[in-house]
């Protein structure tokens, strides 16, 4: 069976809920609300999921919430100790993205943003270098393939 | 490999059934001398560890018993306030048991409604058309599986991440619900399920699922 694997979109939030970055590659359906509202809804959903998971978990958790999936997509989540949240939506064939998101954080975000004295933390990321490095990182992923329109 | 609990949520998001099959309890009991090096605070009518994680006592654990006697919320069994009790050096040495607090029925109701909303938001934020809500939520300690029927009832199962066959189990629970709750003339739709046969059959279905068996015809 021919299964295509792909990355739909990626969000990066800071600890206050500001969406620092958003990219999309293969998004078929928009949320029907403005981008600003969508970021707030996404952040709110993740905040609630984390709280939900910590309360309902039968055991003490180490990493916490990792991913969820629906009938059409899978959402992968990774949070750094400083509160930077990386959220990636892929299709269902993709397995473990935690390491990939961690690598994305350490090789792209830390190198281009944190180590850049001109980038103010807490504001949307303007760096061109960051956007292009992020784009090539995602396109280089083994499960990324651009679907024909 | 274990199945921790089952929740059934109605169309409106209200919890109508809840069963805890196996809930592992990590509890640590230690004797302390004055002054207590763990910082405690009151949260949701419970005394919670806020700082001073050590020896198996984690942040977020609640005070479960003092000197072997179970506490009552933020008061001891005798009615004294726990924080005041622990500030008094004459009460030491004291033996305190810490652990994850058990969820009260109210908290379970709130969590079920919370999930009901999160399920819907998961569908709204989908980058693909025609997505369902959250069918599986994964964490490092458990996996939550959800099956929504055509009538809007959600069957939610919390299990060990390595447990397999949960999809079949969810369908089986739906079958048990339609056989022993819906066909019961005394059961009202969307109301809490209080049918003995439902409980019994659910328990045996969980046993079969844990042993990784399959549900044969007529089982």
Short mmCIF file of C-alpha atoms in Angstrom, two decimals:
data_model
loop_
_atom_site.label_atom_id
_atom_site.label_comp_id
_atom_site.label_asym_id
_atom_site.label_seq_id
_atom_site.Cartn_x
_atom_site.Cartn_y
_atom_site.Cartn_z
CA UNK A 1 0.00 0.00 0.00
CA UNK A 2 1.43 3.32 -1.02
CA UNK A 3 1.45 5.65 1.94
CA UNK A 4 2.72 9.17 1.65
CA UNK A 5 4.17 10.71 4.72
CA UNK A 6 4.23 14.43 5.16
CA UNK A 7 4.56 17.37 7.52
CA UNK A 8 1.55 19.71 7.47
CA UNK A 9 2.62 22.60 9.64
CA UNK A 10 4.76 23.70 12.57
CA UNK A 11 4.17 26.14 15.43
CA UNK A 12 6.67 27.51 17.91
CA UNK A 13 5.36 29.16 21.10
CA UNK A 14 7.21 30.78 23.95
CA UNK A 15 6.36 30.39 27.62
CA UNK A 16 3.87 33.26 27.57
CA UNK A 17 1.83 31.90 24.70
CA UNK A 18 3.21 34.18 22.00
CA UNK A 19 3.48 32.37 18.71
CA UNK A 20 7.10 32.92 17.70
CA UNK A 21 6.91 31.12 14.40
CA UNK A 22 4.47 29.34 12.14
CA UNK A 23 5.16 27.54 8.85
CA UNK A 24 3.00 25.36 6.69
CA UNK A 25 3.94 23.00 3.93
CA UNK A 26 1.00 20.77 3.11
CA UNK A 27 -2.06 22.18 4.82
CA UNK A 28 -5.33 21.17 3.19
CA UNK A 29 -7.83 22.85 5.45
CA UNK A 30 -7.68 26.15 7.28
CA UNK A 31 -9.20 26.43 10.72
CA UNK A 32 -11.85 28.94 9.67
CA UNK A 33 -10.63 31.56 12.13
CA UNK A 34 -7.93 34.24 11.88
CA UNK A 35 -4.30 33.20 12.35
CA UNK A 36 -4.10 35.11 15.62
CA UNK A 37 -7.12 33.27 17.01
CA UNK A 38 -5.81 29.98 15.75
CA UNK A 39 -2.51 30.47 17.60
CA UNK A 40 -4.37 31.31 20.79
CA UNK A 41 -6.63 28.28 20.39
CA UNK A 42 -3.67 26.01 19.72
CA UNK A 43 -1.76 27.28 22.72
CA UNK A 44 -4.84 27.06 24.91
CA UNK A 45 -5.52 23.51 23.78
CA UNK A 46 -1.93 22.47 24.56
CA UNK A 47 -2.01 24.16 27.95
CA UNK A 48 -5.26 22.36 28.79
CA UNK A 49 -3.95 19.02 27.52
CA UNK A 50 -0.88 19.32 29.72
CA UNK A 51 -2.96 20.12 32.76
CA UNK A 52 -5.42 17.33 31.93
CA UNK A 53 -2.64 14.80 31.50
CA UNK A 54 -0.90 15.69 34.76
CA UNK A 55 -4.15 15.27 36.71
CA UNK A 56 -5.44 12.09 35.10
CA UNK A 57 -2.13 10.26 34.91
CA UNK A 58 -2.05 7.23 37.19
CA UNK A 59 1.73 7.56 37.64
CA UNK A 60 4.16 10.43 38.08
CA UNK A 61 5.22 11.62 34.67
CA UNK A 62 8.64 12.44 33.36
CA UNK A 63 8.17 13.83 29.86
CA UNK A 64 4.44 14.40 29.99
CA UNK A 65 2.30 14.81 26.91
CA UNK A 66 4.07 13.60 23.77
CA UNK A 67 1.55 13.40 20.92
CA UNK A 68 -2.05 12.88 19.96
CA UNK A 69 -3.68 11.59 16.82
CA UNK A 70 -7.04 11.85 15.14
CA UNK A 71 -8.35 10.00 12.11
CA UNK A 72 -6.43 12.30 9.74
CA UNK A 73 -3.40 13.81 11.42
CA UNK A 74 -0.97 13.45 14.29
CA UNK A 75 0.19 16.30 16.48
CA UNK A 76 3.65 16.00 18.02
CA UNK A 77 4.64 18.13 20.99
CA UNK A 78 7.96 18.99 22.53
CA UNK A 79 8.59 21.47 25.31
CA UNK A 80 11.99 22.69 26.43
CA UNK A 81 12.80 23.43 30.08
CA UNK A 82 12.62 27.16 29.23
CA UNK A 83 9.03 26.87 28.11
CA UNK A 84 9.57 26.94 24.33
CA UNK A 85 6.89 24.71 22.81
CA UNK A 86 7.35 23.09 19.41
CA UNK A 87 4.24 21.65 17.79
CA UNK A 88 4.33 19.72 14.55
CA UNK A 89 1.34 18.30 12.67
CA UNK A 90 2.11 15.37 10.42
CA UNK A 91 0.12 12.64 8.81
CA UNK A 92 -0.54 9.37 10.60
CA UNK A 93 2.39 7.37 9.25
CA UNK A 94 4.96 9.27 11.28
CA UNK A 95 6.09 7.68 14.51
CA UNK A 96 8.30 9.39 17.03
CA UNK A 97 8.98 13.04 16.44
CA UNK A 98 10.27 13.97 19.87
CA UNK A 99 13.89 13.55 18.90
CA UNK A 100 13.35 15.43 15.67
CA UNK A 101 11.74 18.35 17.47
CA UNK A 102 14.56 18.33 20.00
CA UNK A 103 17.09 18.39 17.18
CA UNK A 104 15.17 21.20 15.50
CA UNK A 105 15.34 23.17 18.71
CA UNK A 106 19.04 22.57 19.34
CA UNK A 107 20.38 22.95 15.81
CA UNK A 108 18.07 25.59 14.34
CA UNK A 109 16.42 27.59 17.13
CA UNK A 110 19.35 27.79 19.53
CA UNK A 111 21.88 28.44 16.79
CA UNK A 112 19.91 31.07 14.88
CA UNK A 113 17.84 32.78 17.55
CA UNK A 114 19.24 32.31 21.01
CA UNK A 115 22.81 32.91 19.91
CA UNK A 116 21.81 35.90 17.82
CA UNK A 117 22.26 39.16 19.78
CA UNK A 118 19.84 40.98 17.48
CA UNK A 119 16.91 38.65 18.11
CA UNK A 120 14.79 39.74 21.04
CA UNK A 121 13.41 36.71 22.86
CA UNK A 122 9.67 36.89 23.25
CA UNK A 123 8.89 38.46 19.91
CA UNK A 124 7.92 36.80 16.65
CA UNK A 125 11.02 35.57 14.91
CA UNK A 126 12.04 37.79 12.03
CA UNK A 127 15.31 36.09 11.20
CA UNK A 128 15.53 35.03 7.54
CA UNK A 129 18.31 32.61 8.38
CA UNK A 130 16.05 30.90 10.91
CA UNK A 131 13.19 30.55 8.44
CA UNK A 132 15.37 29.11 5.71
CA UNK A 133 17.24 26.75 8.03
CA UNK A 134 13.95 25.55 9.47
CA UNK A 135 12.49 25.03 6.02
CA UNK A 136 15.48 23.01 4.80
CA UNK A 137 15.52 20.99 8.03
CA UNK A 138 11.88 19.99 7.58
CA UNK A 139 12.27 19.28 3.87
CA UNK A 140 15.23 17.06 4.64
CA UNK A 141 13.20 14.87 6.98
CA UNK A 142 12.83 11.28 5.74
CA UNK A 143 9.08 11.41 5.99
CA UNK A 144 8.57 14.71 4.22
CA UNK A 145 7.22 14.54 0.69
CA UNK A 146 5.38 17.31 -1.11
CA UNK A 147 2.04 16.08 -2.35
CA UNK A 148 1.09 16.93 -5.88
CA UNK A 149 -1.55 19.66 -5.86
CA UNK B 1 0.73 -4.34 30.73
CA UNK B 2 -2.41 -2.95 32.24
CA UNK B 3 -5.60 -1.11 31.56
CA UNK B 4 -5.92 1.65 34.13
CA UNK B 5 -9.42 3.02 33.77
CA UNK B 6 -12.51 3.43 31.63
CA UNK B 7 -14.62 6.57 31.26
CA UNK B 8 -17.89 6.93 29.35
CA UNK B 9 -18.95 10.46 28.39
CA UNK B 10 -22.36 11.43 27.03
CA UNK B 11 -23.23 13.76 24.15
CA UNK B 12 -23.18 16.85 26.34
CA UNK B 13 -19.77 16.09 27.82
CA UNK B 14 -20.99 14.76 31.16
CA UNK B 15 -19.41 11.69 32.70
CA UNK B 16 -21.92 8.84 32.88
CA UNK B 17 -19.66 5.98 33.88
CA UNK B 18 -16.24 5.58 35.38
CA UNK B 19 -14.32 2.48 36.40
CA UNK B 20 -10.79 2.22 37.80
CA UNK B 21 -9.42 -1.18 36.93
CA UNK B 22 -5.88 -0.88 38.16
CA UNK B 23 -4.46 2.32 39.51
CA UNK B 24 -0.84 2.00 40.62
CA UNK B 25 -0.26 3.93 43.79
CA UNK B 26 3.21 5.26 44.42
CA UNK B 27 3.35 6.24 48.05
CA UNK B 28 6.33 7.09 50.21
CA UNK B 29 6.24 7.21 54.00
CA UNK B 30 9.06 8.93 55.86
CA UNK B 31 9.80 10.16 59.34
CA UNK B 32 10.78 13.80 59.64
CA UNK B 33 12.30 15.92 62.37
CA UNK B 34 11.78 19.64 62.86
CA UNK B 35 12.12 21.70 60.72
CA UNK B 36 10.50 20.09 57.72
CA UNK B 37 12.67 20.61 54.65
CA UNK B 38 9.81 20.11 52.24
CA UNK B 39 7.74 23.15 51.36
CA UNK B 40 4.02 22.46 51.41
CA UNK B 41 1.13 24.52 50.15
CA UNK B 42 -2.61 24.20 50.02
CA UNK B 43 -4.10 23.56 46.59
CA UNK B 44 -7.67 22.40 45.88
CA UNK B 45 -8.32 21.60 49.56
CA UNK B 46 -5.27 19.31 49.70
CA UNK B 47 -1.78 19.80 51.10
CA UNK B 48 0.64 19.50 48.18
CA UNK B 49 4.44 19.37 47.96
CA UNK B 50 5.57 22.55 46.27
CA UNK B 51 9.35 22.37 46.73
CA UNK B 52 11.90 19.98 48.18
CA UNK B 53 11.62 16.94 45.91
CA UNK B 54 13.68 14.05 47.29
CA UNK B 55 13.67 10.31 47.97
CA UNK B 56 10.65 9.50 45.88
CA UNK B 57 8.63 12.45 47.15
CA UNK B 58 7.82 14.49 44.06
CA UNK B 59 6.43 17.96 43.53
CA UNK B 60 2.68 17.60 43.24
CA UNK B 61 2.40 14.74 45.70
CA UNK B 62 -0.19 15.19 48.41
CA UNK B 63 0.00 14.50 52.14
CA UNK B 64 -1.94 11.25 52.50
CA UNK B 65 -1.49 10.38 56.17
CA UNK B 66 0.25 11.67 59.29
CA UNK B 67 1.59 9.15 61.82
CA UNK B 68 -0.35 6.41 60.07
CA UNK B 69 -3.71 8.16 60.28
CA UNK B 70 -5.27 9.26 56.98
CA UNK B 71 -5.75 12.98 56.62
CA UNK B 72 -8.99 14.68 55.74
CA UNK B 73 -8.22 17.26 53.04
CA UNK B 74 -6.14 19.99 54.64
CA UNK B 75 -6.99 18.86 58.18
CA UNK B 76 -5.73 15.89 60.17
CA UNK B 77 -8.17 13.21 61.24
CA UNK B 78 -8.63 15.08 64.56
CA UNK B 79 -9.54 18.29 62.75
CA UNK B 80 -6.30 20.24 63.22
CA UNK B 81 -4.92 22.19 60.25
CA UNK B 82 -1.99 20.24 58.82
CA UNK B 83 0.22 23.23 58.07
CA UNK B 84 -0.22 24.55 61.61
CA UNK B 85 0.42 21.10 63.02
CA UNK B 86 3.68 20.82 61.09
CA UNK B 87 4.89 24.25 62.22
CA UNK B 88 4.81 23.16 65.87
CA UNK B 89 8.16 21.55 66.90
CA UNK B 90 6.53 19.62 69.75
CA UNK B 91 4.70 17.42 67.24
CA UNK B 92 7.97 16.06 65.84
CA UNK B 93 9.30 13.49 65.00
CA UNK B 94 6.36 12.90 62.65
CA UNK B 95 5.80 10.23 60.04
CA UNK B 96 4.16 11.55 56.86
CA UNK B 97 3.00 9.57 53.86
CA UNK B 98 3.18 11.32 50.48
CA UNK B 99 1.78 10.17 47.17
CA UNK B 100 -0.33 11.03 44.16
CA UNK B 101 -3.70 12.18 45.40
CA UNK B 102 -6.64 10.05 44.43
CA UNK B 103 -9.07 11.80 42.08
CA UNK B 104 -12.39 12.69 43.67
CA UNK B 105 -15.61 12.06 41.67
CA UNK B 106 -15.92 15.78 41.08
CA UNK B 107 -12.44 15.94 39.63
CA UNK B 108 -13.18 13.01 37.36
CA UNK B 109 -16.31 14.77 36.12
CA UNK B 110 -14.31 17.88 35.36
CA UNK B 111 -11.59 15.94 33.57
CA UNK B 112 -14.14 14.11 31.43
CA UNK B 113 -15.76 17.40 30.36
CA UNK B 114 -12.33 18.86 29.72
CA UNK B 115 -11.49 16.00 27.41
CA UNK B 116 -14.83 16.35 25.66
CA UNK B 117 -13.87 19.92 24.70
CA UNK B 118 -10.29 19.05 23.79
CA UNK B 119 -11.62 16.30 21.52
CA UNK B 120 -13.62 18.90 19.59
CA UNK B 121 -10.77 21.40 19.38
CA UNK B 122 -8.49 18.67 18.01
CA UNK B 123 -10.90 18.30 15.13
CA UNK B 124 -11.22 22.04 14.55
CA UNK B 125 -7.48 22.67 14.34
CA UNK B 126 -6.93 19.87 11.87
CA UNK B 127 -4.75 20.72 8.86
CA UNK B 128 -6.62 18.04 6.90
CA UNK B 129 -10.27 18.00 5.95
CA UNK B 130 -12.69 15.55 7.53
CA UNK B 131 -10.73 14.85 10.68
CA UNK B 132 -12.28 13.23 13.73
CA UNK B 133 -11.49 14.41 17.24
CA UNK B 134 -8.61 13.09 19.35
CA UNK B 135 -8.61 9.31 19.05
CA UNK B 136 -5.39 8.59 20.86
CA UNK B 137 -3.36 10.72 23.23
CA UNK B 138 0.11 9.59 24.12
CA UNK B 139 2.29 10.37 27.11
CA UNK B 140 5.31 8.62 28.50
CA UNK B 141 3.33 6.84 31.23
CA UNK B 142 -0.03 6.05 29.61
CA UNK B 143 -2.02 6.14 26.39
CA UNK B 144 -5.54 7.44 26.27
CA UNK B 145 -7.79 5.93 23.59
CA UNK B 146 -11.14 7.42 22.66
CA UNK B 147 -13.91 6.07 20.48
CA UNK B 148 -16.83 8.31 19.60
CA UNK B 149 -20.00 6.59 18.43
CA UNK B 150 -22.39 7.94 15.83
CA UNK B 151 -24.66 9.11 18.64
CA UNK B 152 -21.94 11.18 20.31
CA UNK B 153 -21.09 8.86 23.22
CA UNK B 154 -17.36 8.68 23.92
CA UNK B 155 -15.69 5.59 25.36
CA UNK B 156 -12.33 6.49 26.85
CA UNK B 157 -9.76 3.95 27.98
CA UNK B 158 -6.51 4.77 29.78
CA UNK B 159 -3.92 2.04 29.40
CA UNK B 160 -0.23 1.25 29.55
CA UNK B 161 1.51 2.56 26.39
CA UNK B 162 2.51 -0.95 25.36
CA UNK B 163 -0.96 -2.45 25.73
CA UNK B 164 -2.38 -3.61 22.40
CA UNK B 165 -5.90 -4.44 21.27
CA UNK B 166 -7.50 -1.34 22.73
CA UNK B 167 -9.43 -0.60 19.52
CA UNK B 168 -11.12 -3.97 19.76
CA UNK B 169 -11.74 -3.33 23.45
CA UNK B 170 -13.43 0.01 22.71
CA UNK B 171 -15.75 -1.64 20.19
CA UNK B 172 -16.44 -4.39 22.74
CA UNK B 173 -17.33 -1.82 25.43
CA UNK B 174 -19.72 -0.19 22.94
CA UNK B 175 -21.31 -3.59 22.42
CA UNK B 176 -21.63 -4.13 26.18
CA UNK B 177 -23.12 -0.62 26.53
CA UNK B 178 -25.76 -1.32 23.89
CA UNK B 179 -26.56 -4.76 25.32
CA UNK B 180 -26.71 -3.99 29.03
CA UNK B 181 -27.43 -0.27 29.30
CA UNK B 182 -29.45 0.65 26.24
CA UNK B 183 -31.55 -2.49 26.23
CA UNK B 184 -32.26 -2.04 29.94
CA UNK B 185 -35.79 -0.58 30.13
CA UNK B 186 -34.95 1.21 33.39
CA UNK B 187 -31.97 3.05 31.97
CA UNK B 188 -32.50 6.62 30.71
CA UNK B 189 -30.34 7.85 27.87
CA UNK B 190 -27.45 10.19 28.71
CA UNK B 191 -27.87 9.46 32.42
CA UNK B 192 -25.26 7.80 34.70
CA UNK B 193 -25.08 4.08 34.05
CA UNK B 194 -26.09 2.03 37.09
CA UNK B 195 -26.56 -1.40 35.58
CA UNK B 196 -25.00 -4.36 37.35
CA UNK B 197 -24.73 -6.46 34.18
CA UNK B 198 -22.88 -3.62 32.49
CA UNK B 199 -20.33 -3.55 35.34
CA UNK B 200 -19.85 -7.31 35.33
CA UNK B 201 -19.43 -7.62 31.60
CA UNK B 202 -17.11 -4.62 31.44
CA UNK B 203 -14.85 -6.14 34.10
CA UNK B 204 -14.61 -9.45 32.26
CA UNK B 205 -13.95 -7.67 28.94
CA UNK B 206 -11.09 -5.79 30.59
CA UNK B 207 -9.67 -9.05 31.94
CA UNK B 208 -9.77 -10.62 28.50
CA UNK B 209 -8.17 -7.56 26.91
CA UNK B 210 -5.36 -7.48 29.45
CA UNK B 211 -4.53 -11.08 28.74
CA UNK B 212 -4.28 -9.97 25.09
CA UNK B 213 -7.04 -12.28 24.04
CA UNK B 214 -9.47 -11.59 21.27
CA UNK B 215 -13.19 -11.38 21.67
CA UNK B 216 -14.73 -14.38 19.97
CA UNK B 217 -18.27 -14.36 18.61
CA UNK B 218 -20.83 -14.40 21.36
CA UNK B 219 -18.29 -13.67 24.12
#
